[in-house]
């Protein structure tokens, strides 16, 4: 590809190509973008992913089967939206149902935590050697300004399944998530949600800092020229290693002086509001997500999985109902407070929230009162900006074992999310193997009735 | 066709590569022939042999998990004998820190879950693996001892045992089956746990008949192996080997022991291949099959013939891990520069150029401690350092392939502003700086050289020396050397294995 010649870095190359391919998007999309842009051209959108690591038992949350042997002990309650019912353990969310759309017909293929997580979070089945970025990275790239002083993507809390190295992937380190509180899932309190070492050590003057930084920039040049020069050919992966490190340093220096740095101080929030979010790592993470979005971060992930109070996360092979009830309490408080808070601040219209895990759980209750992995029929939730709330989309059979109406694949949901966010899902990025790859797989069919953008 | 490196710079003192004797030497030669043949077939050239300082830093990081100390660096860089590289390889392969480092690496591989990694049983496993490294235990036996380890009760405080591998997998047959086949055979059988996998060849029944080997033996003697139930008891599987062979009952041997024996048999080529490939990836930064736990028809080896030859040689030499390692390290392929040069192909699968690898959290911490003069501490200080080390690893040692963590914003912040850096570059607290600033007989030049050797394991080039002198003129020696140490420890050259 001629574009790759003459010594431009991979990052520039991706940018150039992105610009070049922006015009290639499929025609069905073009008018919609234009229409969406007319109303509020400067509207800046954000996305919050509430990731339920371990595979949540959606049959006990959003799509109950009362009266059936698979139903379990939970009762259904009415919500704010006529005809829409869900678990009694999500009462606060029930009062906000008009902002939520439940997709009850997710049908995916992977039942292994690792693989399912990769597919759901990147939007693609692994095809080595392609390094697929996290969906969050793809969205952040579209939503955030391409500027290394800006933090486009923050991920809060540890996931259950191994991340398999997924990060910025072929988009490069510029869009890799800044991971907060991910190192120790057993920590509690607000301290673990802080970013350590954001300030110079005491006694170091600004002059010293400045001098050291400029000397560092000077020193880096020699090494990066030595290992990363790529005149006239495709870059060797060695170039990417140096680039990743330099990006991290640019980012780190940028973050030290950014308003985002102040977002991590949750103590700044009134106690009453902090209480609403709930006394859990998830609740605090939701509050942090709101503060990050308010300070300009485009993409935030919040994980609810394993912690000291939820040792199995959502992976409830044994004793499903007690565990799901416990998790529901945390989820209900955090998610409902987040929606309300965003709404009060006028940010809900521009913030789209996704709730999901890597799969659902078996309708049949096993001999340990647990439920096992089940990708064939499960639910996920979309809420807030661009989403037509107050509805359930698709349906499952009376025993919960099969999708009976409007099956939705992972790609379909992602394309729908793109629509809600005003992103062209068919847009292409140059991958690490030199082949352009769409934001969402070309087979995706977005669900228009879920979107009001 | 043999490639002759352009050695203009090394005419007088060129190190001889591949000087090892005997079978290791023959393997080194085969590695280079095979790798270079593929490079030439791609109409490209391999990178030149790396300089001594590049080699020095690389081999210390790869074998000891840290950069060389100033003394070690000077000794090697001043050595003018031809065989200096193979001598260093030989010395480091029997260095106590090498056994310690490799023991820790096995602990990471075998007990990957962070919660388990810190347990006393993981300590015991590490001590066991360290001893296995010290005695150069044959790899087949090493794996057999892991799989066949007695699990009826926890080993005692003084009893080193790989028990933690079983504990980390919760003693559950399905987890043990998945971890064993993934770690030792490079096969991801676990995808088939829930259903027949659409892409891979493994069926659900294959997974469960492997898991059946790990069902605990019943108390009373009996005449067959216990089956395992799955799909909520709707189906069950008898132990059967992945290659299809059924397991015949033998009195007095558990199914798990039989599995361990089968897996490590010398005619189980997949075991030898996966073992060799793991070692290759450790040395070269990527496997001949990569990722190393994804042997699959859809993920072919870059050099299938070489992989088979290495596997055969490994079996022939009695699964001698150290011998194979020595062969790889003495090859030209290992000793190629990581620098970008004309005509060196971009495809990392050709191994034409050494790959850059961000230091692991452990390598970074230990190299940093070394650079600020804190690697030789007394017992009381050792405890404080162990705590600091643990905290650093907790923050930055991500799961296996989370390379993100190693190049992350958080790590950059820690290296720039963290308390260890603050202490390490403080003229009052830093051991390194204090030793230099208070030395009346050291010239300014050798002080600057020392900082370069401590961090980058090389001498400064002339331009760098001049720049450092200029800093001293402008800001005084104390401030300038503190700045210089901060800068050197924050360079990419420091935090990357190149």
Short mmCIF file of C-alpha atoms in Angstrom, two decimals, chain A residues 109-112 115 128 164-168 176-179 183-184 186 195-201 208 211-213 215-216 218-220 222-223 226-227 229 231 233-238 241-242 244-245 248-249 251-253 255-256 306 364 366-367 372-373, chain B residues 54 113 115 182 188 190-191 194-195 197-199 232 337-340 342-346 348 353-356 358 394-395 401 404 407-410 412-418 422 452 458 461 464 467 471 475 479 482-483 486-488 490-493 495 498:
data_model
loop_
_atom_site.label_atom_id
_atom_site.label_comp_id
_atom_site.label_asym_id
_atom_site.label_seq_id
_atom_site.Cartn_x
_atom_site.Cartn_y
_atom_site.Cartn_z
CA UNK A 109 -21.99 -18.64 20.56
CA UNK A 110 -19.25 -18.60 23.14
CA UNK A 111 -19.76 -20.22 26.54
CA UNK A 112 -16.17 -19.91 27.77
CA UNK A 115 -13.47 -16.33 24.53
CA UNK A 128 -4.67 -14.10 14.98
CA UNK A 164 -6.24 -11.73 26.73
CA UNK A 165 -4.10 -8.70 26.17
CA UNK A 166 -6.96 -6.77 24.66
CA UNK A 167 -6.50 -3.03 24.80
CA UNK A 168 -5.99 -0.46 22.10
CA UNK A 176 -5.85 1.84 25.25
CA UNK A 177 -7.83 2.23 28.47
CA UNK A 178 -6.39 3.92 31.51
CA UNK A 179 -7.04 1.16 34.05
CA UNK A 183 -4.85 -4.45 40.13
CA UNK A 184 -6.54 -5.62 43.27
CA UNK A 186 -10.17 -7.15 46.90
CA UNK A 195 -4.49 7.39 40.49
CA UNK A 196 -1.25 7.11 42.41
CA UNK A 197 1.71 9.39 41.85
CA UNK A 198 -0.20 12.08 39.98
CA UNK A 199 1.88 14.78 41.63
CA UNK A 200 5.59 15.48 41.79
CA UNK A 201 7.19 14.31 45.00
CA UNK A 208 13.60 20.74 38.05
CA UNK A 211 14.55 20.49 33.06
CA UNK A 212 14.26 16.73 33.51
CA UNK A 213 11.42 16.43 31.04
CA UNK A 215 16.37 16.30 28.89
CA UNK A 216 14.32 13.11 28.72
CA UNK A 218 16.28 14.73 24.08
CA UNK A 219 17.54 11.35 25.30
CA UNK A 220 14.57 9.44 23.92
CA UNK A 222 18.46 8.56 20.02
CA UNK A 223 16.94 5.29 21.13
CA UNK A 226 17.81 3.54 16.54
CA UNK A 227 15.08 0.96 16.99
CA UNK A 229 13.17 4.01 12.13
CA UNK A 231 11.96 4.29 6.29
CA UNK A 233 8.64 -0.16 4.72
CA UNK A 234 5.97 -1.47 7.00
CA UNK A 235 6.98 -0.83 10.60
CA UNK A 236 8.47 -3.69 12.60
CA UNK A 237 6.55 -4.33 15.85
CA UNK A 238 9.59 -2.96 17.68
CA UNK A 241 6.76 -0.93 21.58
CA UNK A 242 8.64 2.35 21.71
CA UNK A 244 3.46 2.69 23.20
CA UNK A 245 5.86 3.78 25.87
CA UNK A 248 2.13 6.46 27.93
CA UNK A 249 4.58 9.15 29.02
CA UNK A 251 -0.45 10.70 28.51
CA UNK A 252 0.94 10.59 32.02
CA UNK A 253 2.34 14.11 31.77
CA UNK A 255 -3.00 13.68 32.92
CA UNK A 256 -1.02 15.37 35.70
CA UNK A 306 -15.43 -10.47 41.83
CA UNK A 364 -32.37 -24.93 34.25
CA UNK A 366 -28.52 -27.19 38.60
CA UNK A 367 -28.18 -29.51 41.58
CA UNK A 372 -24.19 -22.47 34.41
CA UNK A 373 -22.94 -20.64 31.32
CA UNK B 54 23.28 -4.80 23.84
CA UNK B 113 -4.48 -16.06 39.65
CA UNK B 115 -5.15 -14.08 44.81
CA UNK B 182 -2.89 -25.39 27.89
CA UNK B 188 -6.79 -24.78 24.42
CA UNK B 190 -11.23 -25.67 27.48
CA UNK B 191 -13.08 -24.05 24.58
CA UNK B 194 -19.45 -26.25 27.00
CA UNK B 195 -20.01 -27.31 23.43
CA UNK B 197 -16.13 -25.84 19.24
CA UNK B 198 -17.03 -24.52 15.80
CA UNK B 199 -13.45 -23.78 14.72
CA UNK B 232 -25.73 -31.59 34.78
CA UNK B 337 20.58 -6.41 17.07
CA UNK B 338 17.15 -5.00 17.78
CA UNK B 339 18.04 -1.83 15.89
CA UNK B 340 16.33 -0.90 12.67
CA UNK B 342 18.03 -1.37 5.94
CA UNK B 343 16.72 -4.58 4.39
CA UNK B 344 15.70 -6.15 7.69
CA UNK B 345 12.17 -7.43 7.18
CA UNK B 346 9.28 -6.11 9.25
CA UNK B 348 8.55 -10.52 13.41
CA UNK B 353 15.90 -8.83 14.29
CA UNK B 354 15.66 -9.13 18.07
CA UNK B 355 12.27 -8.09 19.30
CA UNK B 356 11.85 -5.33 21.85
CA UNK B 358 8.87 -4.11 27.65
CA UNK B 394 0.54 -5.95 42.60
CA UNK B 395 0.09 -2.76 40.63
CA UNK B 401 -0.40 -11.01 28.11
CA UNK B 404 -0.77 -2.74 28.28
CA UNK B 407 3.58 0.36 29.04
CA UNK B 408 0.78 2.06 30.88
CA UNK B 409 0.20 5.58 31.97
CA UNK B 410 0.13 4.40 35.58
CA UNK B 412 4.92 6.04 33.74
CA UNK B 413 3.50 8.05 36.64
CA UNK B 414 5.09 5.69 39.13
CA UNK B 415 8.49 5.89 37.47
CA UNK B 416 8.37 9.67 37.24
CA UNK B 417 6.79 10.58 40.57
CA UNK B 418 6.76 7.47 42.76
CA UNK B 422 12.07 10.13 44.69
CA UNK B 452 25.03 5.03 32.40
CA UNK B 458 26.59 0.83 28.43
CA UNK B 461 28.56 8.10 23.67
CA UNK B 464 25.96 12.19 25.83
CA UNK B 467 25.78 16.96 27.42
CA UNK B 471 24.62 19.95 32.85
CA UNK B 475 23.55 23.23 37.70
CA UNK B 479 21.80 18.52 40.95
CA UNK B 482 20.36 13.58 40.27
CA UNK B 483 18.69 14.87 37.11
CA UNK B 486 16.07 10.45 36.92
CA UNK B 487 16.22 10.88 33.17
CA UNK B 488 18.13 7.65 32.49
CA UNK B 490 12.78 7.09 32.74
CA UNK B 491 14.04 6.40 29.23
CA UNK B 492 12.48 3.79 26.97
CA UNK B 493 15.96 2.34 26.64
CA UNK B 495 12.37 0.03 30.56
CA UNK B 498 16.30 -4.72 23.55
#
